[in-house]
CSV table of N, CA and C in Angstrom, one decimal:
chain,number,residue,atom,x,y,z
R,1026,SER,N,-19.2,-18.6,32.0
R,1026,SER,CA,-17.7,-18.5,31.8
R,1026,SER,C,-17.3,-19.8,31.0
R,1027,SER,N,-17.5,-19.8,29.7
R,1027,SER,CA,-17.1,-20.9,28.9
R,1027,SER,C,-15.7,-20.9,28.4
R,1028,GLY,N,-14.9,-19.9,28.8
R,1028,GLY,CA,-13.5,-19.8,28.4
R,1028,GLY,C,-13.3,-19.0,27.2
R,1029,ILE,N,-14.4,-18.5,26.5
R,1029,ILE,CA,-14.3,-17.7,25.3
R,1029,ILE,C,-14.5,-16.3,25.7
R,1030,ASN,N,-13.6,-15.4,25.2
R,1030,ASN,CA,-13.6,-14.0,25.5
R,1030,ASN,C,-14.9,-13.4,25.0
R,1031,ALA,N,-15.6,-12.6,25.8
R,1031,ALA,CA,-16.9,-12.1,25.4
R,1031,ALA,C,-16.8,-11.0,24.3
R,1032,GLU,N,-15.6,-10.5,24.1
R,1032,GLU,CA,-15.4,-9.5,23.1
R,1032,GLU,C,-15.3,-10.1,21.7
R,1033,TRP,N,-14.9,-11.4,21.6
R,1033,TRP,CA,-14.8,-12.0,20.3
R,1033,TRP,C,-15.6,-13.3,20.2
R,1034,PRO,N,-16.9,-13.2,20.2
R,1034,PRO,CA,-17.8,-14.3,20.2
R,1034,PRO,C,-17.7,-15.1,18.9
R,1035,LEU,N,-18.2,-16.3,18.9
R,1035,LEU,CA,-18.3,-17.2,17.8
R,1035,LEU,C,-19.4,-16.7,16.9
R,1036,ARG,N,-19.2,-16.4,15.7
R,1036,ARG,CA,-20.2,-15.9,14.8
R,1036,ARG,C,-20.9,-17.1,14.1
R,1037,PRO,N,-22.2,-16.8,13.6
R,1037,PRO,CA,-22.9,-17.9,12.9
R,1037,PRO,C,-22.1,-18.4,11.7
R,1038,GLY,N,-22.0,-19.8,11.6
R,1038,GLY,CA,-21.3,-20.4,10.5
R,1038,GLY,C,-19.8,-20.6,10.7
R,1039,GLU,N,-19.3,-20.2,11.9
R,1039,GLU,CA,-17.9,-20.4,12.2
R,1039,GLU,C,-17.8,-21.6,13.1
R,1040,LYS,N,-16.8,-22.5,12.8
R,1040,LYS,CA,-16.6,-23.7,13.6
R,1040,LYS,C,-15.6,-23.6,14.6
R,1041,ALA,N,-14.7,-22.6,14.6
R,1041,ALA,CA,-13.6,-22.4,15.5
R,1041,ALA,C,-13.6,-21.0,16.0
R,1042,PHE,N,-12.9,-20.8,17.2
R,1042,PHE,CA,-12.8,-19.5,17.7
R,1042,PHE,C,-11.9,-18.7,16.8
R,1043,GLN,N,-12.3,-17.5,16.4
R,1043,GLN,CA,-11.6,-16.6,15.5
R,1043,GLN,C,-10.8,-15.6,16.2
R,1044,LYS,N,-9.5,-15.4,15.9
R,1044,LYS,CA,-8.7,-14.4,16.5
R,1044,LYS,C,-7.6,-14.0,15.5
R,1045,GLN,N,-7.1,-12.8,15.7
R,1045,GLN,CA,-6.0,-12.3,14.9
R,1045,GLN,C,-4.7,-12.9,15.5
R,1046,PRO,N,-3.9,-13.4,14.6
R,1046,PRO,CA,-2.7,-14.1,15.1
R,1046,PRO,C,-1.7,-13.1,15.8
R,1047,ALA,N,-1.7,-11.8,15.5
R,1047,ALA,CA,-0.8,-10.9,16.0
R,1047,ALA,C,-1.2,-10.3,17.4
R,1048,VAL,N,-2.4,-10.7,17.8
R,1048,VAL,CA,-3.0,-10.1,19.1
R,1048,VAL,C,-3.0,-11.2,20.2
R,1049,PHE,N,-2.5,-10.8,21.3
R,1049,PHE,CA,-2.5,-11.7,22.5
R,1049,PHE,C,-3.7,-11.3,23.3
R,1050,LEU,N,-4.7,-12.3,23.5
R,1050,LEU,CA,-5.9,-11.9,24.2
R,1050,LEU,C,-5.9,-12.2,25.7
R,1051,ASN,N,-5.0,-12.9,26.2
R,1051,ASN,CA,-5.0,-13.3,27.6
R,1051,ASN,C,-4.1,-12.5,28.5
R,1052,LYS,N,-4.2,-11.2,28.4
R,1052,LYS,CA,-3.4,-10.3,29.2
R,1052,LYS,C,-3.8,-10.4,30.6
R,1053,LYS,N,-2.8,-10.6,31.5
R,1053,LYS,CA,-3.1,-10.7,32.9
R,1053,LYS,C,-3.4,-9.3,33.5
R,1054,LYS,N,-4.4,-9.3,34.4
R,1054,LYS,CA,-4.8,-8.1,35.1
R,1054,LYS,C,-3.9,-8.0,36.4
R,1055,LEU,N,-3.5,-6.7,36.6
R,1055,LEU,CA,-2.7,-6.5,37.8
R,1055,LEU,C,-3.6,-6.5,39.0
R,1056,ALA,N,-3.1,-7.0,40.1
R,1056,ALA,CA,-3.9,-7.1,41.4
R,1056,ALA,C,-4.2,-5.7,41.8
R,1057,GLY,N,-5.5,-5.4,42.1
R,1057,GLY,CA,-5.9,-4.1,42.6
R,1057,GLY,C,-6.1,-3.0,41.5
R,1058,ALA,N,-5.7,-3.3,40.3
R,1058,ALA,CA,-5.8,-2.3,39.2
R,1058,ALA,C,-7.2,-2.3,38.6
R,1059,LYS,N,-7.6,-1.1,38.3
R,1059,LYS,CA,-8.9,-0.9,37.7
R,1059,LYS,C,-8.8,-1.0,36.2
R,1060,VAL,N,-9.6,-1.8,35.5
R,1060,VAL,CA,-9.6,-1.9,34.0
R,1060,VAL,C,-10.9,-1.3,33.5
R,1061,ALA,N,-10.7,-0.4,32.6
R,1061,ALA,CA,-11.9,0.2,32.0
R,1061,ALA,C,-12.6,-0.7,31.0
R,1062,LYS,N,-13.9,-0.9,31.2
R,1062,LYS,CA,-14.6,-1.8,30.2
R,1062,LYS,C,-15.2,-0.9,29.1
R,1063,THR,N,-14.4,-0.9,28.0
R,1063,THR,CA,-14.9,-0.1,26.9
R,1063,THR,C,-15.6,-0.9,25.9
R,1064,GLY,N,-15.5,-2.2,26.0
R,1064,GLY,CA,-16.2,-3.1,25.0
R,1064,GLY,C,-15.3,-3.3,23.7
R,1065,LYS,N,-14.2,-2.6,23.6
R,1065,LYS,CA,-13.4,-2.7,22.5
R,1065,LYS,C,-12.1,-3.5,22.8
R,1066,GLY,N,-11.9,-4.6,22.1
R,1066,GLY,CA,-10.7,-5.4,22.3
R,1066,GLY,C,-9.5,-4.8,21.6
R,1067,VAL,N,-8.3,-5.4,21.7
R,1067,VAL,CA,-7.1,-5.0,21.0
R,1067,VAL,C,-7.3,-5.4,19.5
R,1068,ARG,N,-7.0,-4.5,18.6
R,1068,ARG,CA,-7.1,-4.8,17.2
R,1068,ARG,C,-5.9,-4.4,16.5
R,1069,TRP,N,-5.4,-5.3,15.6
R,1069,TRP,CA,-4.2,-5.1,14.8
R,1069,TRP,C,-4.6,-4.8,13.3
R,1070,THR,N,-4.2,-3.6,12.8
R,1070,THR,CA,-4.4,-3.3,11.4
R,1070,THR,C,-3.1,-2.8,10.8
R,1071,LYS,N,-3.0,-2.8,9.5
R,1071,LYS,CA,-1.8,-2.3,8.8
R,1071,LYS,C,-2.2,-1.5,7.6
R,1072,ASN,N,-1.2,-0.7,7.2
R,1072,ASN,CA,-1.3,0.1,6.0
R,1072,ASN,C,-0.8,-0.7,4.8
R,1073,VAL,N,-1.6,-0.9,3.8
R,1073,VAL,CA,-1.2,-1.7,2.7
R,1073,VAL,C,-0.2,-0.9,1.7
R,1074,GLY,N,-0.1,0.4,1.9
R,1074,GLY,CA,0.8,1.2,1.1
R,1074,GLY,C,0.1,1.6,-0.2
R,1075,LEU,N,0.8,2.0,-1.2
R,1075,LEU,CA,0.4,2.4,-2.5
R,1075,LEU,C,-0.7,3.5,-2.5
R,1076,GLY,N,-0.6,4.3,-1.4
R,1076,GLY,CA,-1.5,5.5,-1.3
R,1076,GLY,C,-3.0,5.1,-1.0
R,1077,ILE,N,-3.2,3.9,-0.5
R,1077,ILE,CA,-4.6,3.4,-0.2
R,1077,ILE,C,-4.8,3.5,1.3
R,1078,LYS,N,-5.9,4.3,1.7
R,1078,LYS,CA,-6.2,4.4,3.1
R,1078,LYS,C,-6.8,3.2,3.7
R,1079,THR,N,-6.5,2.9,4.9
R,1079,THR,CA,-7.2,1.8,5.6
R,1079,THR,C,-8.6,2.2,6.0
R,1080,PRO,N,-9.6,1.4,5.6
R,1080,PRO,CA,-11.0,1.8,5.8
R,1080,PRO,C,-11.3,1.9,7.3
R,1081,ARG,N,-12.2,2.7,7.7
R,1081,ARG,CA,-12.6,2.9,9.1
R,1081,ARG,C,-13.2,1.6,9.7
R,1082,GLU,N,-13.9,0.9,8.9
R,1082,GLU,CA,-14.5,-0.4,9.4
R,1082,GLU,C,-13.4,-1.4,9.8
R,1083,ALA,N,-12.3,-1.4,9.0
R,1083,ALA,CA,-11.2,-2.3,9.4
R,1083,ALA,C,-10.5,-1.9,10.7
R,1084,ILE,N,-10.5,-0.6,11.0
R,1084,ILE,CA,-9.8,-0.2,12.2
R,1084,ILE,C,-10.8,-0.4,13.4
R,1085,GLU,N,-12.1,0.0,13.3
R,1085,GLU,CA,-13.0,0.0,14.4
R,1085,GLU,C,-13.9,-1.3,14.4
R,1086,GLY,N,-13.9,-2.0,13.4
R,1086,GLY,CA,-14.8,-3.2,13.4
R,1086,GLY,C,-14.3,-4.4,14.2
R,1087,SER,N,-15.0,-5.4,14.3
R,1087,SER,CA,-14.7,-6.6,15.1
R,1087,SER,C,-14.6,-7.9,14.3
R,1088,TYR,N,-14.6,-7.8,13.0
R,1088,TYR,CA,-14.5,-9.0,12.2
R,1088,TYR,C,-13.1,-9.5,12.2
R,1089,ILE,N,-13.0,-10.8,11.9
R,1089,ILE,CA,-11.7,-11.5,11.8
R,1089,ILE,C,-11.7,-12.1,10.4
R,1090,ASP,N,-10.7,-11.7,9.6
R,1090,ASP,CA,-10.6,-12.3,8.3
R,1090,ASP,C,-9.1,-12.4,8.0
R,1091,LYS,N,-8.6,-13.6,7.9
R,1091,LYS,CA,-7.1,-13.8,7.7
R,1091,LYS,C,-6.7,-13.4,6.3
R,1092,LYS,N,-7.6,-13.3,5.3
R,1092,LYS,CA,-7.3,-12.9,4.0
R,1092,LYS,C,-7.5,-11.4,3.7
R,1093,CYS,N,-7.9,-10.7,4.7
R,1093,CYS,CA,-8.1,-9.2,4.5
R,1093,CYS,C,-6.7,-8.5,4.4
R,1094,PRO,N,-6.6,-7.6,3.4
R,1094,PRO,CA,-5.3,-6.9,3.3
R,1094,PRO,C,-5.0,-5.9,4.4
R,1095,PHE,N,-6.0,-5.5,5.2
R,1095,PHE,CA,-5.8,-4.5,6.2
R,1095,PHE,C,-5.7,-5.2,7.6
R,1096,THR,N,-6.3,-6.3,7.9
R,1096,THR,CA,-6.3,-6.9,9.2
R,1096,THR,C,-5.7,-8.3,9.2
R,1097,GLY,N,-5.4,-8.9,8.0
R,1097,GLY,CA,-5.0,-10.3,7.9
R,1097,GLY,C,-3.5,-10.3,7.5
R,1098,ASP,N,-3.1,-11.6,7.0
R,1098,ASP,CA,-1.7,-11.8,6.7
R,1098,ASP,C,-1.6,-11.9,5.2
R,1099,VAL,N,-2.0,-10.9,4.5
R,1099,VAL,CA,-1.9,-10.9,3.0
R,1099,VAL,C,-1.2,-9.6,2.6
R,1100,ALA,N,-0.1,-9.7,1.8
R,1100,ALA,CA,0.6,-8.6,1.3
R,1100,ALA,C,0.1,-8.3,-0.2
R,1101,ILE,N,-0.1,-7.0,-0.5
R,1101,ILE,CA,-0.5,-6.6,-1.8
R,1101,ILE,C,0.8,-6.3,-2.6
R,1102,ARG,N,1.0,-7.0,-3.7
R,1102,ARG,CA,2.2,-6.7,-4.5
R,1102,ARG,C,1.8,-7.1,-5.9
R,1103,GLY,N,2.5,-6.5,-6.9
R,1103,GLY,CA,2.1,-6.8,-8.3
R,1103,GLY,C,1.2,-5.7,-8.9
R,1104,ARG,N,0.2,-6.2,-9.6
R,1104,ARG,CA,-0.7,-5.3,-10.3
R,1104,ARG,C,-1.9,-4.7,-9.5
R,1105,LEU,N,-2.3,-3.5,-9.9
R,1105,LEU,CA,-3.5,-2.9,-9.4
R,1105,LEU,C,-4.4,-2.8,-10.6
R,1106,LEU,N,-5.6,-3.3,-10.5
R,1106,LEU,CA,-6.6,-3.4,-11.6
R,1106,LEU,C,-7.9,-2.7,-11.1
R,1107,ARG,N,-8.6,-2.2,-12.1
R,1107,ARG,CA,-9.9,-1.6,-11.9
R,1107,ARG,C,-10.9,-2.4,-12.7
R,1108,GLY,N,-12.1,-2.6,-12.1
R,1108,GLY,CA,-13.1,-3.4,-12.8
R,1108,GLY,C,-14.5,-3.1,-12.2
R,1109,ILE,N,-15.5,-3.6,-12.8
R,1109,ILE,CA,-16.9,-3.5,-12.4
R,1109,ILE,C,-17.4,-4.8,-11.8
R,1110,VAL,N,-18.0,-4.7,-10.6
R,1110,VAL,CA,-18.5,-5.9,-9.9
R,1110,VAL,C,-19.6,-6.5,-10.7
R,1111,ASN,N,-19.3,-7.8,-11.0
R,1111,ASN,CA,-20.2,-8.6,-11.8
R,1111,ASN,C,-21.1,-9.6,-11.0
R,1112,ASN,N,-20.5,-10.1,-10.0
R,1112,ASN,CA,-21.1,-11.2,-9.3
R,1112,ASN,C,-20.7,-11.2,-7.8
R,1113,MET,N,-21.7,-11.4,-6.9
R,1113,MET,CA,-21.4,-11.4,-5.5
R,1113,MET,C,-22.0,-12.6,-4.8
R,1114,LYS,N,-22.1,-13.7,-5.5
R,1114,LYS,CA,-22.8,-14.9,-4.9
R,1114,LYS,C,-21.9,-15.7,-4.0
R,1115,MET,N,-20.6,-15.5,-4.0
R,1115,MET,CA,-19.7,-16.3,-3.2
R,1115,MET,C,-19.5,-15.6,-1.8
R,1116,LYS,N,-19.1,-16.4,-0.8
R,1116,LYS,CA,-18.9,-15.9,0.5
R,1116,LYS,C,-17.5,-15.1,0.5
R,1117,ARG,N,-17.5,-13.8,0.8
R,1117,ARG,CA,-16.4,-13.0,0.9
R,1117,ARG,C,-15.6,-13.0,-0.4
R,1118,THR,N,-16.2,-13.3,-1.5
R,1118,THR,CA,-15.5,-13.2,-2.8
R,1118,THR,C,-16.4,-12.6,-3.9
R,1119,LEU,N,-15.9,-11.8,-4.8
R,1119,LEU,CA,-16.7,-11.3,-5.8
R,1119,LEU,C,-16.0,-11.5,-7.1
R,1120,THR,N,-16.7,-11.3,-8.2
R,1120,THR,CA,-16.2,-11.4,-9.6
R,1120,THR,C,-16.2,-10.0,-10.2
R,1121,ILE,N,-15.1,-9.5,-10.7
R,1121,ILE,CA,-15.2,-8.3,-11.5
R,1121,ILE,C,-15.0,-8.5,-12.9
R,1122,ARG,N,-15.6,-7.7,-13.8
R,1122,ARG,CA,-15.5,-7.8,-15.2
R,1122,ARG,C,-14.6,-6.6,-15.7
R,1123,ARG,N,-13.6,-7.0,-16.5
R,1123,ARG,CA,-12.8,-6.0,-17.1
R,1123,ARG,C,-12.9,-6.0,-18.7
R,1124,ASP,N,-13.5,-4.9,-19.2
R,1124,ASP,CA,-13.7,-4.8,-20.7
R,1124,ASP,C,-12.5,-4.2,-21.3
R,1125,TYR,N,-12.1,-4.7,-22.5
R,1125,TYR,CA,-11.0,-4.1,-23.3
R,1125,TYR,C,-11.3,-4.3,-24.8
R,1126,LEU,N,-10.5,-3.6,-25.6
R,1126,LEU,CA,-10.6,-3.7,-27.0
R,1126,LEU,C,-9.4,-4.5,-27.6
R,1127,HIS,N,-9.6,-5.4,-28.5
R,1127,HIS,CA,-8.6,-6.2,-29.1
R,1127,HIS,C,-8.5,-5.9,-30.6
R,1128,TYR,N,-7.4,-5.5,-31.1
R,1128,TYR,CA,-7.2,-5.1,-32.5
R,1128,TYR,C,-7.1,-6.3,-33.4
R,1129,ILE,N,-7.8,-6.3,-34.5
R,1129,ILE,CA,-7.7,-7.3,-35.5
R,1129,ILE,C,-7.0,-6.7,-36.7
R,1130,LYS,N,-5.8,-7.1,-37.0
R,1130,LYS,CA,-5.0,-6.4,-38.0
R,1130,LYS,C,-5.6,-6.6,-39.4
R,1131,LYS,N,-6.1,-7.8,-39.7
R,1131,LYS,CA,-6.7,-8.1,-41.1
R,1131,LYS,C,-7.8,-7.1,-41.4
R,1132,TYR,N,-8.7,-6.8,-40.5
R,1132,TYR,CA,-9.8,-6.0,-40.8
R,1132,TYR,C,-9.6,-4.5,-40.3
R,1133,ASN,N,-8.5,-4.2,-39.7
R,1133,ASN,CA,-8.1,-2.9,-39.3
R,1133,ASN,C,-9.2,-2.3,-38.3
R,1134,ARG,N,-9.7,-3.2,-37.4
R,1134,ARG,CA,-10.7,-2.8,-36.5
R,1134,ARG,C,-10.5,-3.5,-35.1
R,1135,PHE,N,-11.3,-3.0,-34.2
R,1135,PHE,CA,-11.2,-3.6,-32.8
R,1135,PHE,C,-12.4,-4.4,-32.6
R,1136,GLU,N,-12.2,-5.4,-31.7
R,1136,GLU,CA,-13.4,-6.2,-31.2
R,1136,GLU,C,-13.4,-6.1,-29.7
R,1137,LYS,N,-14.6,-6.1,-29.1
R,1137,LYS,CA,-14.8,-6.1,-27.7
R,1137,LYS,C,-14.4,-7.4,-27.1
R,1138,ARG,N,-13.7,-7.4,-26.0
R,1138,ARG,CA,-13.4,-8.6,-25.2
R,1138,ARG,C,-13.5,-8.3,-23.7
R,1139,HIS,N,-13.6,-9.3,-22.9
R,1139,HIS,CA,-13.6,-9.1,-21.5
R,1139,HIS,C,-13.0,-10.3,-20.7
R,1140,LYS,N,-12.6,-10.0,-19.5
R,1140,LYS,CA,-12.0,-11.0,-18.6
R,1140,LYS,C,-12.8,-10.9,-17.3
R,1141,ASN,N,-13.1,-12.0,-16.7
R,1141,ASN,CA,-13.6,-12.0,-15.3
R,1141,ASN,C,-12.5,-12.4,-14.3
R,1142,ILE,N,-12.4,-11.6,-13.3
R,1142,ILE,CA,-11.4,-11.9,-12.2
R,1142,ILE,C,-12.1,-12.0,-10.9
R,1143,SER,N,-11.8,-13.1,-10.2
R,1143,SER,CA,-12.3,-13.3,-8.8
R,1143,SER,C,-11.4,-12.6,-7.8
R,1144,ALA,N,-12.0,-11.9,-6.9
R,1144,ALA,CA,-11.2,-11.1,-5.9
R,1144,ALA,C,-11.9,-11.3,-4.5
R,1145,HIS,N,-11.0,-11.4,-3.5
R,1145,HIS,CA,-11.5,-11.5,-2.1
R,1145,HIS,C,-12.0,-10.1,-1.7
R,1146,VAL,N,-13.2,-10.1,-1.1
R,1146,VAL,CA,-13.7,-8.8,-0.5
R,1146,VAL,C,-13.7,-8.9,1.0
R,1147,SER,N,-13.0,-8.0,1.6
R,1147,SER,CA,-13.0,-8.0,3.1
R,1147,SER,C,-14.3,-7.5,3.7
R,1148,PRO,N,-14.7,-7.9,4.9
R,1148,PRO,CA,-15.9,-7.5,5.5
R,1148,PRO,C,-15.8,-5.9,5.8
R,1149,ALA,N,-14.7,-5.3,5.6
R,1149,ALA,CA,-14.6,-3.9,5.8
R,1149,ALA,C,-15.4,-3.1,4.7
R,1150,PHE,N,-15.6,-3.8,3.6
R,1150,PHE,CA,-16.4,-3.2,2.5
R,1150,PHE,C,-17.8,-3.8,2.5
R,1151,LEU,N,-18.6,-3.3,3.4
R,1151,LEU,CA,-20.0,-3.8,3.5
R,1151,LEU,C,-20.9,-3.2,2.5
R,1152,ASP,N,-20.5,-2.0,1.9
R,1152,ASP,CA,-21.4,-1.3,1.0
R,1152,ASP,C,-21.2,-1.6,-0.5
R,1153,VAL,N,-20.3,-2.6,-0.8
R,1153,VAL,CA,-20.0,-2.9,-2.2
R,1153,VAL,C,-21.2,-3.7,-2.8
R,1154,GLY,N,-21.6,-3.4,-4.0
R,1154,GLY,CA,-22.7,-4.1,-4.6
R,1154,GLY,C,-22.4,-4.3,-6.1
R,1155,LYS,N,-23.3,-5.0,-6.8
R,1155,LYS,CA,-23.2,-5.3,-8.2
R,1155,LYS,C,-23.3,-4.0,-9.0
R,1156,GLY,N,-22.3,-3.8,-9.9
R,1156,GLY,CA,-22.3,-2.6,-10.7
R,1156,GLY,C,-21.3,-1.6,-10.2
R,1157,ASP,N,-20.8,-1.8,-9.0
R,1157,ASP,CA,-19.8,-0.8,-8.5
R,1157,ASP,C,-18.4,-1.0,-9.1
R,1158,THR,N,-17.7,0.1,-9.2
R,1158,THR,CA,-16.3,0.1,-9.7
R,1158,THR,C,-15.4,-0.1,-8.5
R,1159,VAL,N,-14.5,-1.1,-8.6
R,1159,VAL,CA,-13.6,-1.3,-7.5
R,1159,VAL,C,-12.2,-1.4,-8.0
R,1160,LEU,N,-11.2,-1.1,-7.0
R,1160,LEU,CA,-9.8,-1.3,-7.3
R,1160,LEU,C,-9.4,-2.5,-6.6
R,1161,VAL,N,-8.7,-3.4,-7.3
R,1161,VAL,CA,-8.2,-4.7,-6.7
R,1161,VAL,C,-6.7,-4.7,-6.9
R,1162,GLY,N,-6.1,-5.3,-5.9
R,1162,GLY,CA,-4.6,-5.5,-5.9
R,1162,GLY,C,-4.2,-6.9,-5.9
R,1163,GLN,N,-3.1,-7.2,-6.6
R,1163,GLN,CA,-2.7,-8.6,-6.7
R,1163,GLN,C,-2.0,-9.0,-5.4
R,1164,CYS,N,-2.2,-10.3,-5.0
R,1164,CYS,CA,-1.6,-10.8,-3.8
R,1164,CYS,C,-1.3,-12.3,-4.1
R,1165,ARG,N,-0.8,-13.0,-3.1
R,1165,ARG,CA,-0.5,-14.4,-3.2
R,1165,ARG,C,-1.8,-15.2,-3.5
R,1166,PRO,N,-1.8,-16.4,-4.1
R,1166,PRO,CA,-3.0,-17.1,-4.3
R,1166,PRO,C,-3.8,-17.4,-3.0
R,1167,LEU,N,-5.0,-17.0,-2.9
R,1167,LEU,CA,-5.8,-17.2,-1.7
R,1167,LEU,C,-6.7,-18.5,-1.9
R,1168,SER,N,-7.0,-18.9,-3.1
R,1168,SER,CA,-7.7,-20.1,-3.4
R,1168,SER,C,-7.4,-20.5,-4.8
R,1169,LYS,N,-8.2,-21.5,-5.3
R,1169,LYS,CA,-7.9,-22.0,-6.7
R,1169,LYS,C,-8.0,-20.8,-7.7
R,1170,THR,N,-8.9,-19.9,-7.6
R,1170,THR,CA,-9.1,-18.9,-8.6
R,1170,THR,C,-8.8,-17.5,-8.1
R,1171,VAL,N,-8.7,-17.3,-6.8
R,1171,VAL,CA,-8.6,-15.9,-6.3
R,1171,VAL,C,-7.1,-15.6,-6.1
R,1172,ARG,N,-6.7,-14.5,-6.8
R,1172,ARG,CA,-5.4,-14.0,-6.7
R,1172,ARG,C,-5.4,-12.4,-6.4
R,1173,PHE,N,-6.5,-11.9,-6.2
R,1173,PHE,CA,-6.7,-10.4,-6.0
R,1173,PHE,C,-7.5,-10.1,-4.8
R,1174,ASN,N,-7.3,-8.9,-4.2
R,1174,ASN,CA,-8.0,-8.5,-3.0
R,1174,ASN,C,-8.6,-7.1,-3.3
R,1175,VAL,N,-9.8,-6.8,-2.9
R,1175,VAL,CA,-10.5,-5.5,-3.1
R,1175,VAL,C,-9.8,-4.5,-2.1
R,1176,LEU,N,-9.3,-3.4,-2.7
R,1176,LEU,CA,-8.6,-2.4,-1.8
R,1176,LEU,C,-9.5,-1.1,-1.6
R,1177,LYS,N,-10.3,-0.8,-2.6
R,1177,LYS,CA,-11.1,0.4,-2.5
R,1177,LYS,C,-12.3,0.3,-3.4
R,1178,VAL,N,-13.4,0.9,-3.0
R,1178,VAL,CA,-14.6,1.1,-3.8
R,1178,VAL,C,-14.5,2.5,-4.5
R,1179,ILE,N,-14.3,2.5,-5.8
R,1179,ILE,CA,-14.1,3.8,-6.5
R,1179,ILE,C,-15.4,4.5,-6.7
R,1180,ALA,N,-16.4,3.8,-7.3
R,1180,ALA,CA,-17.7,4.5,-7.6
R,1180,ALA,C,-18.8,3.4,-7.4
R,1181,THR,N,-19.9,3.9,-6.9
R,1181,THR,CA,-21.1,3.0,-6.7
R,1181,THR,C,-21.9,3.0,-8.0
R,1182,ALA,N,-22.7,2.0,-8.2
R,1182,ALA,CA,-23.5,1.8,-9.4
R,1182,ALA,C,-24.5,2.9,-9.6
R,1183,ALA,N,-25.1,3.5,-8.5
R,1183,ALA,CA,-26.1,4.5,-8.5
R,1183,ALA,C,-25.4,5.8,-9.1
R,1184,ALA,N,-24.2,6.1,-8.7
R,1184,ALA,CA,-23.5,7.3,-9.2
R,1184,ALA,C,-23.0,7.1,-10.7
R,1185,ASP,N,-22.9,5.9,-11.1
R,1185,ASP,CA,-22.3,5.7,-12.5
R,1185,ASP,C,-23.4,5.6,-13.6
R,1186,LYS,N,-24.7,5.8,-13.2
R,1186,LYS,CA,-25.8,5.6,-14.2
R,1186,LYS,C,-25.6,6.5,-15.4
R,1187,LYS,N,-25.4,7.8,-15.2
R,1187,LYS,CA,-25.4,8.8,-16.2
R,1187,LYS,C,-24.0,8.9,-16.9
R,1188,LYS,N,-23.0,8.3,-16.4
R,1188,LYS,CA,-21.6,8.5,-17.0
R,1188,LYS,C,-21.5,7.7,-18.3
R,1189,PHE,N,-20.6,8.3,-19.1
R,1189,PHE,CA,-20.3,7.6,-20.4
R,1189,PHE,C,-19.2,6.5,-20.1
R,1190,THR,N,-19.5,5.3,-20.6
R,1190,THR,CA,-18.5,4.2,-20.5
R,1190,THR,C,-17.9,3.9,-21.8
R,1191,LYS,N,-16.9,3.0,-21.8
R,1191,LYS,CA,-16.2,2.7,-23.0
R,1191,LYS,C,-17.1,2.1,-24.1
R,1192,PHE,N,-18.0,1.3,-23.7
R,1192,PHE,CA,-18.9,0.6,-24.7
R,1192,PHE,C,-20.3,0.9,-24.3
């Protein structure tokens, strides 16, 4: 009995007890009342709107992420962008690549250009990988370079192999 709730243990690499700010964990038990031990604690989730469904892992999972749009304190507002996952080497952050064409008036032709965008990826999306197409939504700045949050995995890399792409 170290004082830490058994339902929310400290995970490897975490230095402090993690909890959702909207959930009160120290609910008093009534004298003589039976409490069912289901193993599931109280969990707070929200609907981000814009026609995007809350993932099952966000509702049923036990992760704590204050930057998650479904279980944390981040509002999605502004732009929704689609891109291909380029890099997943950061912790809970990925880089997406957005290809586009830029018109050169002098030559009456287009040139290929691209932008890399860093986006926070919630632990609700465990299956995202390099080459997947994802939908990201703009939010407040989460760090020096991160201003977007992954909202949905549109297509996986394995399913996209035979498809025609822009370039």
